[in-house]
mmCIF file of C-alpha atoms and ligand atoms in Angstrom:
data_model
loop_
_atom_site.group_PDB
_atom_site.id
_atom_site.type_symbol
_atom_site.label_atom_id
_atom_site.label_comp_id
_atom_site.label_asym_id
_atom_site.label_seq_id
_atom_site.Cartn_x
_atom_site.Cartn_y
_atom_site.Cartn_z
ATOM 1 C CA MET A 206 -19.786 -16.713 -5.657
ATOM 2 C CA ASN A 207 -18.631 -19.501 -3.378
ATOM 3 C CA ASP A 208 -15.005 -20.293 -2.490
ATOM 4 C CA ALA A 209 -14.704 -23.071 -5.101
ATOM 5 C CA ASP A 210 -15.896 -20.752 -7.903
ATOM 6 C CA ASP A 211 -13.547 -18.115 -6.649
ATOM 7 C CA GLU A 212 -10.667 -20.527 -6.935
ATOM 8 C CA THR A 213 -11.610 -21.505 -10.510
ATOM 9 C CA ASN A 214 -11.794 -17.828 -11.410
ATOM 10 C CA LEU A 215 -8.346 -17.194 -9.966
ATOM 11 C CA LYS A 216 -6.857 -20.280 -11.611
ATOM 12 C CA GLU A 217 -8.181 -19.168 -14.977
ATOM 13 C CA ALA A 218 -6.885 -15.679 -14.436
ATOM 14 C CA PHE A 219 -3.408 -17.004 -13.732
ATOM 15 C CA ASP A 220 -3.303 -19.815 -16.301
ATOM 16 C CA GLU A 221 -0.232 -18.844 -18.280
ATOM 17 C CA SER A 222 -1.229 -20.901 -21.308
ATOM 18 C CA ARG A 223 -4.208 -18.607 -21.891
ATOM 19 C CA THR A 224 -3.988 -15.196 -23.467
ATOM 20 C CA LEU A 225 -6.353 -12.788 -21.823
ATOM 21 C CA ILE A 226 -7.310 -9.360 -23.058
ATOM 22 C CA ARG A 227 -7.195 -7.172 -20.012
ATOM 23 C CA PHE A 228 -9.591 -4.246 -19.581
ATOM 24 C CA ALA A 229 -8.405 -3.618 -16.043
ATOM 25 C CA GLY A 230 -5.412 -2.225 -14.196
ATOM 26 C CA ASN A 231 -3.846 1.180 -14.685
ATOM 27 C CA ASN A 232 -1.484 0.803 -17.629
ATOM 28 C CA TYR A 233 -3.336 3.677 -19.301
ATOM 29 C CA LEU A 234 -0.643 4.666 -21.791
ATOM 30 C CA GLY A 235 0.628 1.146 -22.354
ATOM 31 C CA LEU A 236 4.061 2.070 -20.998
ATOM 32 C CA ALA A 237 4.393 -0.784 -18.495
ATOM 33 C CA SER A 238 5.781 -3.111 -21.163
ATOM 34 C CA ALA A 239 7.275 -0.479 -23.489
ATOM 35 C CA SER A 240 10.767 -1.252 -24.765
ATOM 36 C CA ILE A 241 12.141 2.178 -23.808
ATOM 37 C CA LEU A 242 11.325 1.469 -20.155
ATOM 38 C CA LYS A 243 12.665 -2.075 -20.325
ATOM 39 C CA GLU A 244 15.921 -0.924 -21.921
ATOM 40 C CA ALA A 245 16.412 1.852 -19.372
ATOM 41 C CA ALA A 246 15.725 -0.596 -16.528
ATOM 42 C CA GLY A 247 18.064 -3.190 -18.046
ATOM 43 C CA GLU A 248 20.971 -0.763 -18.211
ATOM 44 C CA ALA A 249 20.378 0.397 -14.663
ATOM 45 C CA LEU A 250 20.169 -3.196 -13.465
ATOM 46 C CA SER A 251 23.664 -4.049 -14.634
ATOM 47 C CA ARG A 252 25.011 -0.760 -13.312
ATOM 48 C CA TYR A 253 23.334 -0.530 -9.895
ATOM 49 C CA GLY A 254 22.040 -4.014 -9.085
ATOM 50 C CA VAL A 255 18.507 -4.651 -7.870
ATOM 51 C CA SER A 256 18.411 -2.424 -4.804
ATOM 52 C CA VAL A 257 20.415 0.202 -2.954
ATOM 53 C CA ALA A 258 19.429 -1.477 0.316
ATOM 54 C CA ALA A 259 19.471 1.857 2.134
ATOM 55 C CA SER A 260 17.319 4.868 2.858
ATOM 56 C CA ARG A 261 17.710 8.018 0.782
ATOM 57 C CA ILE A 262 18.951 9.871 3.842
ATOM 58 C CA SER A 263 21.694 7.294 4.364
ATOM 59 C CA THR A 264 23.601 5.778 1.410
ATOM 60 C CA GLY A 265 20.528 5.190 -0.776
ATOM 61 C CA THR A 266 20.780 8.208 -3.067
ATOM 62 C CA GLU A 267 22.298 7.363 -6.445
ATOM 63 C CA LYS A 268 22.881 9.658 -9.419
ATOM 64 C CA ILE A 269 19.842 8.143 -11.138
ATOM 65 C CA HIS A 270 17.584 9.387 -8.294
ATOM 66 C CA VAL A 271 18.976 12.883 -8.662
ATOM 67 C CA ARG A 272 18.492 12.808 -12.448
ATOM 68 C CA LEU A 273 14.956 11.457 -12.081
ATOM 69 C CA GLU A 274 13.951 14.086 -9.551
ATOM 70 C CA LYS A 275 15.388 16.904 -11.641
ATOM 71 C CA ALA A 276 13.458 15.690 -14.706
ATOM 72 C CA LEU A 277 10.324 15.208 -12.606
ATOM 73 C CA ALA A 278 10.512 18.733 -11.151
ATOM 74 C CA GLU A 279 10.852 20.118 -14.689
ATOM 75 C CA PHE A 280 8.007 17.969 -15.967
ATOM 76 C CA MET A 281 5.743 19.041 -13.099
ATOM 77 C CA ALA A 282 6.932 22.686 -13.389
ATOM 78 C CA ARG A 283 7.953 22.766 -9.715
ATOM 79 C CA GLU A 284 11.155 23.811 -7.998
ATOM 80 C CA ALA A 285 11.967 20.341 -6.749
ATOM 81 C CA ALA A 286 10.725 16.768 -6.442
ATOM 82 C CA LEU A 287 11.264 13.612 -4.421
ATOM 83 C CA THR A 288 10.544 9.986 -5.229
ATOM 84 C CA PHE A 289 9.972 7.089 -2.857
ATOM 85 C CA ALA A 290 9.170 3.407 -2.857
ATOM 86 C CA SER A 291 5.420 3.595 -3.420
ATOM 87 C CA GLY A 292 2.604 5.991 -4.132
ATOM 88 C CA TYR A 293 0.898 4.702 -0.991
ATOM 89 C CA LEU A 294 3.553 6.478 1.071
ATOM 90 C CA GLY A 295 2.808 9.806 -0.619
ATOM 91 C CA GLY A 296 -0.161 10.804 1.547
ATOM 92 C CA MET A 297 1.672 9.936 4.734
ATOM 93 C CA ILE A 298 4.833 11.791 3.701
ATOM 94 C CA LEU A 299 3.023 14.937 2.558
ATOM 95 C CA LEU A 300 0.488 15.083 5.394
ATOM 96 C CA SER A 301 3.217 14.655 7.983
ATOM 97 C CA ALA A 302 5.467 17.255 6.320
ATOM 98 C CA LEU A 303 2.606 19.786 6.449
ATOM 99 C CA SER A 304 1.367 18.726 9.877
ATOM 100 C CA ALA A 305 2.497 21.828 11.793
ATOM 101 C CA GLN A 306 0.169 23.920 9.632
ATOM 102 C CA TYR A 307 -3.220 22.244 10.196
ATOM 103 C CA ASP A 308 -5.343 20.670 12.937
ATOM 104 C CA ASP A 309 -8.502 19.506 11.162
ATOM 105 C CA VAL A 310 -8.758 17.324 8.071
ATOM 106 C CA PHE A 311 -11.800 17.337 5.776
ATOM 107 C CA LEU A 312 -11.574 14.176 3.690
ATOM 108 C CA ASP A 313 -13.662 13.030 0.717
ATOM 109 C CA SER A 314 -15.471 9.908 1.948
ATOM 110 C CA MET A 315 -14.244 7.884 -1.050
ATOM 111 C CA ALA A 316 -10.653 9.075 -0.889
ATOM 112 C CA HIS A 317 -8.012 6.421 -1.388
ATOM 113 C CA PRO A 318 -6.960 4.628 1.822
ATOM 114 C CA SER A 319 -3.430 5.964 1.465
ATOM 115 C CA LEU A 320 -4.712 9.480 2.203
ATOM 116 C CA ARG A 321 -6.803 8.270 5.126
ATOM 117 C CA ASP A 322 -3.921 6.195 6.537
ATOM 118 C CA GLY A 323 -1.599 9.152 6.102
ATOM 119 C CA ILE A 324 -3.496 11.482 8.438
ATOM 120 C CA PRO A 325 -1.483 11.944 11.638
ATOM 121 C CA ARG A 326 -3.216 10.404 14.658
ATOM 122 C CA GLU A 327 -3.582 13.633 16.587
ATOM 123 C CA LYS A 328 -5.603 15.377 13.838
ATOM 124 C CA GLN A 329 -9.379 15.698 13.910
ATOM 125 C CA LEU A 330 -10.983 13.999 10.893
ATOM 126 C CA TYR A 331 -14.254 15.009 9.207
ATOM 127 C CA GLU A 332 -15.553 13.210 6.125
ATOM 128 C CA TYR A 333 -17.682 14.895 3.497
ATOM 129 C CA ALA A 334 -19.956 13.015 1.088
ATOM 130 C CA THR A 335 -17.881 12.162 -1.927
ATOM 131 C CA LEU A 336 -17.559 14.960 -4.535
ATOM 132 C CA ASP A 337 -20.171 16.975 -2.622
ATOM 133 C CA VAL A 338 -18.893 20.533 -2.320
ATOM 134 C CA GLU A 339 -22.028 21.694 -0.486
ATOM 135 C CA ASP A 340 -21.556 19.020 2.174
ATOM 136 C CA LEU A 341 -17.930 20.095 2.504
ATOM 137 C CA ARG A 342 -19.046 23.718 2.907
ATOM 138 C CA GLN A 343 -21.500 22.760 5.677
ATOM 139 C CA LEU A 344 -18.821 20.769 7.498
ATOM 140 C CA LEU A 345 -16.310 23.597 7.227
ATOM 141 C CA ARG A 346 -18.903 26.099 8.469
ATOM 142 C CA LYS A 347 -19.550 23.930 11.473
ATOM 143 C CA HIS A 348 -16.054 22.733 12.385
ATOM 144 C CA ASP A 349 -13.414 24.973 10.803
ATOM 145 C CA ARG A 350 -11.133 26.486 13.437
ATOM 146 C CA GLY A 351 -8.922 28.342 10.975
ATOM 147 C CA ARG A 352 -6.353 25.568 10.530
ATOM 148 C CA SER A 353 -8.068 23.167 8.141
ATOM 149 C CA LEU A 354 -6.814 20.889 5.400
ATOM 150 C CA ILE A 355 -9.023 19.412 2.683
ATOM 151 C CA ALA A 356 -7.877 16.124 1.145
ATOM 152 C CA THR A 357 -9.238 14.325 -1.906
ATOM 153 C CA ASP A 358 -8.262 12.125 -4.823
ATOM 154 C CA GLY A 359 -7.907 14.075 -8.081
ATOM 155 C CA LEU A 360 -9.278 11.254 -10.241
ATOM 156 C CA PHE A 361 -11.103 8.532 -8.323
ATOM 157 C CA ALA A 362 -9.714 5.101 -9.151
ATOM 158 C CA LEU A 363 -12.935 3.105 -9.039
ATOM 159 C CA THR A 364 -15.446 5.527 -10.524
ATOM 160 C CA GLY A 365 -13.228 7.586 -12.836
ATOM 161 C CA ASP A 366 -14.843 10.706 -11.358
ATOM 162 C CA ILE A 367 -12.741 13.847 -11.409
ATOM 163 C CA ALA A 368 -12.966 15.838 -8.166
ATOM 164 C CA PRO A 369 -14.531 19.304 -8.618
ATOM 165 C CA LEU A 370 -11.246 20.928 -7.635
ATOM 166 C CA GLU A 371 -12.105 24.388 -8.938
ATOM 167 C CA ARG A 372 -15.012 24.618 -6.502
ATOM 168 C CA ILE A 373 -13.162 22.844 -3.706
ATOM 169 C CA HIS A 374 -10.279 25.259 -4.107
ATOM 170 C CA LYS A 375 -12.638 28.261 -3.918
ATOM 171 C CA LEU A 376 -13.944 26.878 -0.625
ATOM 172 C CA ALA A 377 -10.403 26.282 0.587
ATOM 173 C CA GLU A 378 -9.584 29.916 -0.142
ATOM 174 C CA GLU A 379 -12.752 31.107 1.583
ATOM 175 C CA PHE A 380 -11.812 29.210 4.763
ATOM 176 C CA GLY A 381 -8.050 29.692 4.474
ATOM 177 C CA ALA A 382 -7.672 25.904 4.246
ATOM 178 C CA MET A 383 -4.913 23.904 2.604
ATOM 179 C CA LEU A 384 -5.731 21.456 -0.185
ATOM 180 C CA VAL A 385 -4.005 18.110 -0.748
ATOM 181 C CA VAL A 386 -4.754 16.088 -3.885
ATOM 182 C CA ASP A 387 -3.802 12.443 -4.416
ATOM 183 C CA ASP A 388 -3.232 12.489 -8.154
ATOM 184 C CA ALA A 389 -2.112 8.888 -8.600
ATOM 185 C CA HIS A 390 -4.533 8.257 -11.480
ATOM 186 C CA ALA A 391 -4.373 11.639 -13.209
ATOM 187 C CA ALA A 392 -0.610 12.170 -13.320
ATOM 188 C CA GLY A 393 0.612 11.513 -16.847
ATOM 189 C CA ILE A 394 -2.801 11.717 -18.496
ATOM 190 C CA LEU A 395 -4.730 14.813 -17.403
ATOM 191 C CA GLY A 396 -3.787 18.432 -18.055
ATOM 192 C CA ALA A 397 -2.200 19.862 -21.204
ATOM 193 C CA ASN A 398 1.241 18.589 -20.164
ATOM 194 C CA GLY A 399 0.076 15.522 -18.247
ATOM 195 C CA ARG A 400 0.721 17.053 -14.829
ATOM 196 C CA GLY A 401 -2.619 15.902 -13.468
ATOM 197 C CA THR A 402 -5.741 17.500 -12.084
ATOM 198 C CA LEU A 403 -4.114 20.679 -10.741
ATOM 199 C CA GLU A 404 -2.993 21.504 -14.269
ATOM 200 C CA PHE A 405 -6.356 20.361 -15.649
ATOM 201 C CA PHE A 406 -8.140 22.893 -13.409
ATOM 202 C CA GLY A 407 -5.524 25.662 -13.784
ATOM 203 C CA LEU A 408 -4.576 25.415 -10.098
ATOM 204 C CA GLU A 409 -0.871 24.781 -10.521
ATOM 205 C CA ASN A 410 0.115 28.161 -9.180
ATOM 206 C CA ALA A 411 -2.543 28.341 -6.480
ATOM 207 C CA GLN A 412 -1.267 28.915 -2.953
ATOM 208 C CA ASN A 413 -1.501 26.147 -0.333
ATOM 209 C CA VAL A 414 -2.370 23.442 -2.854
ATOM 210 C CA TYR A 415 -0.310 20.235 -2.873
ATOM 211 C CA GLN A 416 -0.272 17.067 -4.926
ATOM 212 C CA THR A 417 1.083 13.532 -4.708
ATOM 213 C CA GLY A 418 1.583 11.175 -7.637
ATOM 214 C CA THR A 419 2.805 7.747 -8.627
ATOM 215 C CA PHE A 420 4.787 6.266 -11.489
ATOM 216 C CA SER A 421 2.941 2.973 -11.046
ATOM 217 C CA LYS A 422 -0.056 3.822 -13.224
ATOM 218 C CA ALA A 423 -0.004 5.936 -16.418
ATOM 219 C CA PHE A 424 3.804 6.170 -16.395
ATOM 220 C CA GLY A 425 4.042 2.374 -16.428
ATOM 221 C CA GLY A 426 6.917 2.408 -13.924
ATOM 222 C CA PHE A 427 6.919 2.224 -10.157
ATOM 223 C CA GLY A 428 7.211 4.448 -7.108
ATOM 224 C CA GLY A 429 5.566 7.510 -5.616
ATOM 225 C CA PHE A 430 6.465 11.160 -5.950
ATOM 226 C CA ILE A 431 5.874 14.659 -4.672
ATOM 227 C CA ALA A 432 6.825 17.742 -6.693
ATOM 228 C CA ALA A 433 6.646 21.025 -4.771
ATOM 229 C CA SER A 434 8.616 24.063 -3.591
ATOM 230 C CA GLY A 435 12.289 23.574 -2.811
ATOM 231 C CA GLU A 436 11.546 24.429 0.811
ATOM 232 C CA LEU A 437 8.901 21.706 1.223
ATOM 233 C CA ILE A 438 10.961 19.068 -0.582
ATOM 234 C CA ASP A 439 13.905 19.926 1.626
ATOM 235 C CA ALA A 440 11.735 19.598 4.738
ATOM 236 C CA ILE A 441 10.482 16.187 3.558
ATOM 237 C CA PHE A 442 14.016 14.992 2.902
ATOM 238 C CA ARG A 443 15.157 16.081 6.361
ATOM 239 C CA ASN A 444 12.103 15.336 8.515
ATOM 240 C CA ALA A 445 9.462 13.056 6.981
ATOM 241 C CA ARG A 446 9.724 9.753 8.857
ATOM 242 C CA ALA A 447 8.068 7.655 6.153
ATOM 243 C CA PHE A 448 10.551 9.025 3.623
ATOM 244 C CA GLY A 449 13.743 8.738 5.655
ATOM 245 C CA GLY A 450 12.596 5.510 7.273
ATOM 246 C CA SER A 451 12.055 3.565 4.058
ATOM 247 C CA THR A 452 14.383 2.129 1.439
ATOM 248 C CA ALA A 453 14.944 4.235 -1.666
ATOM 249 C CA LEU A 454 13.211 3.518 -4.939
ATOM 250 C CA PRO A 455 15.332 0.831 -6.651
ATOM 251 C CA PRO A 456 17.566 2.494 -9.295
ATOM 252 C CA VAL A 457 16.177 0.069 -11.896
ATOM 253 C CA MET A 458 12.776 1.616 -11.388
ATOM 254 C CA ALA A 459 14.170 5.145 -11.194
ATOM 255 C CA ALA A 460 15.696 4.602 -14.646
ATOM 256 C CA ALA A 461 12.416 3.263 -16.052
ATOM 257 C CA ASP A 462 10.501 6.178 -14.490
ATOM 258 C CA LEU A 463 12.926 8.643 -16.049
ATOM 259 C CA ALA A 464 12.357 7.095 -19.483
ATOM 260 C CA ALA A 465 8.592 7.234 -18.883
ATOM 261 C CA ILE A 466 8.654 10.961 -18.032
ATOM 262 C CA GLU A 467 10.565 11.649 -21.219
ATOM 263 C CA TRP A 468 8.041 9.636 -23.223
ATOM 264 C CA VAL A 469 5.026 11.357 -21.651
ATOM 265 C CA ARG A 470 6.644 14.764 -22.153
ATOM 266 C CA THR A 471 7.330 14.154 -25.829
ATOM 267 C CA ASN A 472 4.088 12.355 -26.732
ATOM 268 C CA PRO A 473 1.330 14.848 -25.891
ATOM 269 C CA GLU A 474 -1.004 13.275 -28.463
ATOM 270 C CA SER A 475 -1.074 10.096 -26.351
ATOM 271 C CA ARG A 476 -3.259 11.837 -23.741
ATOM 272 C CA LYS A 477 -5.717 12.976 -26.395
ATOM 273 C CA ASN A 478 -5.791 9.543 -28.017
ATOM 274 C CA LEU A 479 -6.379 7.797 -24.701
ATOM 275 C CA LEU A 480 -9.285 10.058 -23.813
ATOM 276 C CA GLN A 481 -10.786 9.703 -27.299
ATOM 277 C CA LEU A 482 -10.563 5.926 -27.102
ATOM 278 C CA SER A 483 -12.114 6.007 -23.618
ATOM 279 C CA GLU A 484 -15.001 8.295 -24.635
ATOM 280 C CA TYR A 485 -15.741 6.146 -27.671
ATOM 281 C CA SER A 486 -15.751 3.020 -25.481
ATOM 282 C CA ARG A 487 -17.911 4.655 -22.823
ATOM 283 C CA SER A 488 -20.505 5.633 -25.417
ATOM 284 C CA GLU A 489 -20.518 2.033 -26.725
ATOM 285 C CA LEU A 490 -21.107 0.783 -23.179
ATOM 286 C CA CYS A 491 -24.032 3.191 -22.794
ATOM 287 C CA CYS A 492 -25.489 2.067 -26.137
ATOM 288 C CA LEU A 493 -25.351 -1.515 -24.863
ATOM 289 C CA GLY A 494 -27.415 -0.429 -21.871
ATOM 290 C CA PHE A 495 -24.718 -0.447 -19.193
ATOM 291 C CA LYS A 496 -24.757 2.100 -16.415
ATOM 292 C CA THR A 497 -21.310 3.649 -16.394
ATOM 293 C CA GLY A 498 -19.459 6.870 -15.552
ATOM 294 C CA GLY A 499 -15.999 8.377 -15.392
ATOM 295 C CA THR A 500 -16.375 10.836 -18.279
ATOM 296 C CA GLY A 501 -13.033 12.379 -19.212
ATOM 297 C CA SER A 502 -11.017 9.512 -17.756
ATOM 298 C CA PRO A 503 -9.840 6.064 -18.916
ATOM 299 C CA VAL A 504 -11.895 4.420 -16.138
ATOM 300 C CA ALA A 505 -15.395 3.224 -17.060
ATOM 301 C CA PRO A 506 -17.004 1.468 -14.103
ATOM 302 C CA LEU A 507 -19.913 -0.830 -14.895
ATOM 303 C CA TYR A 508 -22.465 -0.387 -12.126
ATOM 304 C CA PHE A 509 -24.803 -3.126 -10.943
ATOM 305 C CA ASN A 510 -27.457 -3.357 -8.272
ATOM 306 C CA THR A 511 -26.315 -6.759 -7.076
ATOM 307 C CA LEU A 512 -22.995 -8.427 -6.417
ATOM 308 C CA LYS A 513 -24.247 -11.474 -8.322
ATOM 309 C CA GLU A 514 -24.628 -9.512 -11.562
ATOM 310 C CA ALA A 515 -21.180 -7.929 -11.281
ATOM 311 C CA GLU A 516 -19.533 -11.279 -10.573
ATOM 312 C CA SER A 517 -21.473 -13.095 -13.274
ATOM 313 C CA LEU A 518 -20.349 -10.597 -15.928
ATOM 314 C CA SER A 519 -16.744 -10.827 -14.738
ATOM 315 C CA GLN A 520 -16.934 -14.630 -15.002
ATOM 316 C CA PHE A 521 -18.620 -14.503 -18.420
ATOM 317 C CA LEU A 522 -15.915 -12.184 -19.744
ATOM 318 C CA LEU A 523 -13.228 -14.473 -18.393
ATOM 319 C CA GLU A 524 -14.798 -17.428 -20.175
ATOM 320 C CA HIS A 525 -14.331 -15.362 -23.339
ATOM 321 C CA ASN A 526 -10.715 -14.520 -22.482
ATOM 322 C CA ILE A 527 -11.408 -10.997 -21.289
ATOM 323 C CA GLN A 528 -10.210 -10.030 -17.843
ATOM 324 C CA VAL A 529 -12.169 -7.487 -15.790
ATOM 325 C CA PRO A 530 -11.925 -8.911 -12.269
ATOM 326 C CA TYR A 531 -14.534 -8.090 -9.691
ATOM 327 C CA PHE A 532 -12.890 -7.022 -6.505
ATOM 328 C CA ASN A 533 -14.061 -5.260 -3.459
ATOM 329 C CA TYR A 534 -12.139 -2.040 -3.970
ATOM 330 C CA PRO A 535 -11.089 -0.536 -0.643
ATOM 331 C CA VAL A 536 -13.378 2.510 -0.729
ATOM 332 C CA LYS A 537 -17.055 2.785 0.097
ATOM 333 C CA THR A 538 -19.561 2.871 -2.755
ATOM 334 C CA GLY A 539 -23.303 2.410 -2.865
ATOM 335 C CA ASN A 540 -23.040 0.217 -5.959
ATOM 336 C CA TYR A 541 -21.349 -2.939 -7.101
ATOM 337 C CA ALA A 542 -18.925 -1.932 -9.796
ATOM 338 C CA LEU A 543 -16.753 -3.773 -12.250
ATOM 339 C CA ARG A 544 -13.781 -1.510 -12.767
ATOM 340 C CA MET A 545 -13.212 -1.464 -16.506
ATOM 341 C CA THR A 546 -10.282 0.574 -17.781
ATOM 342 C CA PHE A 547 -8.976 1.488 -21.197
ATOM 343 C CA SER A 548 -5.432 1.759 -22.435
ATOM 344 C CA LEU A 549 -3.562 2.852 -25.533
ATOM 345 C CA CYS A 550 -2.537 -0.834 -25.749
ATOM 346 C CA HIS A 551 -6.048 -1.807 -26.800
ATOM 347 C CA THR A 552 -6.506 -2.383 -30.502
ATOM 348 C CA GLU A 553 -9.656 -1.626 -32.435
ATOM 349 C CA SER A 554 -10.341 -5.339 -32.894
ATOM 350 C CA GLN A 555 -9.955 -5.986 -29.137
ATOM 351 C CA LEU A 556 -12.451 -3.224 -28.412
ATOM 352 C CA LYS A 557 -14.886 -4.589 -30.997
ATOM 353 C CA TYR A 558 -14.524 -8.049 -29.460
ATOM 354 C CA LEU A 559 -15.212 -6.658 -25.978
ATOM 355 C CA PHE A 560 -18.417 -4.958 -27.114
ATOM 356 C CA LYS A 561 -19.505 -8.109 -28.974
ATOM 357 C CA ILE A 562 -19.092 -10.229 -25.827
ATOM 358 C CA LEU A 563 -20.819 -7.635 -23.653
ATOM 359 C CA LYS A 564 -23.742 -7.640 -26.101
ATOM 360 C CA LYS A 565 -23.876 -11.421 -25.945
ATOM 361 C CA TRP A 566 -24.030 -11.285 -22.124
ATOM 362 C CA LYS A 567 -26.814 -8.711 -22.230
ATOM 363 C CA GLY A 568 -28.704 -10.871 -24.742
ATOM 364 C CA GLN A 569 -28.653 -14.018 -22.626
ATOM 365 C CA LYS A 570 -29.403 -12.428 -19.244
HETATM 366 C C1 PLP B 604 -5.649 6.931 -5.600
HETATM 367 C C2 PLP B 604 -4.438 6.130 -5.297
HETATM 368 N N1 PLP B 604 -3.482 6.661 -4.523
HETATM 369 C C3 PLP B 604 -2.363 5.982 -4.214
HETATM 370 C C4 PLP B 604 -2.163 4.712 -4.686
HETATM 371 C C5 PLP B 604 -0.906 3.988 -4.303
HETATM 372 O O1 PLP B 604 0.015 4.025 -5.352
HETATM 373 P P1 PLP B 604 1.112 2.875 -5.506
HETATM 374 O O2 PLP B 604 0.413 1.724 -6.121
HETATM 375 O O3 PLP B 604 2.151 3.494 -6.362
HETATM 376 O O4 PLP B 604 1.605 2.566 -4.129
HETATM 377 C C6 PLP B 604 -3.110 4.109 -5.490
HETATM 378 C C7 PLP B 604 -2.857 2.751 -6.024
HETATM 379 O O5 PLP B 604 -3.576 1.854 -6.009
HETATM 380 C C8 PLP B 604 -4.286 4.827 -5.799
HETATM 381 O O6 PLP B 604 -5.253 4.263 -6.534
#
């Protein structure tokens, strides 16, 4: 696609007079525009204003932060929790808080950049082939010095793959390594209570296993979080530079996040419905002859051998008022993928329309 085409594509995507059906983004449960979140945010806006304009360790802690973190700790079944301005900060905050306990980091090669960027400079980094537990084992055998940390996404954003955490955890135990999971995409939708991949794999009570999350995806709100032992949360509050050195989550968002937790907690069927809708859609995509993946998640990437094919489908969909933008997602893959995602917002007729247009594209290729 040349620059001019690119511009047309963008203009169409942002033409406010057009209604687009979006099969993209991370609004998995449809909460981002839910009235309960809007109302909670509205009330907080008139009470607190738009920002506290201060760090949490200074004057930036309001009652709403304390209430949110209490509810979050309960939801995640942990002693304590902390929230901060973005999920991207989570890796940096957690990896720096744990930094006295490890020297070597073994990172999944497709891990989100926030984990990679969060690794302290003085640590030695080794990358294992994505999802490949045997490769990880070989690397640990070769390089482990007894103070290792393994880091991976729980649910990979682009592919929808779920990390084989049961096996990774076994390896971690074998080598006495710590395990850090970026659960941005699984929090709120995976596990019986929506606590993410650690719950999904029954690892919630495992020793030396840690998790970060975000409100900006399934919860439909905004801001990152860590739920952990009281001791670790206390250490983060006192010592983590990225936490203390950044402005607190705006109270408006804290209020929306609190409403979202309550909704996720009291609507367990939403997780089942989302996964059912996603599995149904994935099987339709397969029937239409698309190469896809991400079983068990609301992400269904459409894989192509060439960039041209991926971009041409994205453009074709847009011409039919469906938005699945092609973008060069910031992780390495061997394929060109259109990141298609499903949400509880999608109606049956929207899904039918999507499959009809995809069939049309296949037919005229
Ligand atoms: C795996 C993963 N981790 C972290 C983040 C960052 O979260 P946030 O958007 O809340 O900063 C993202 C968001 O794109 C993500 O996909």
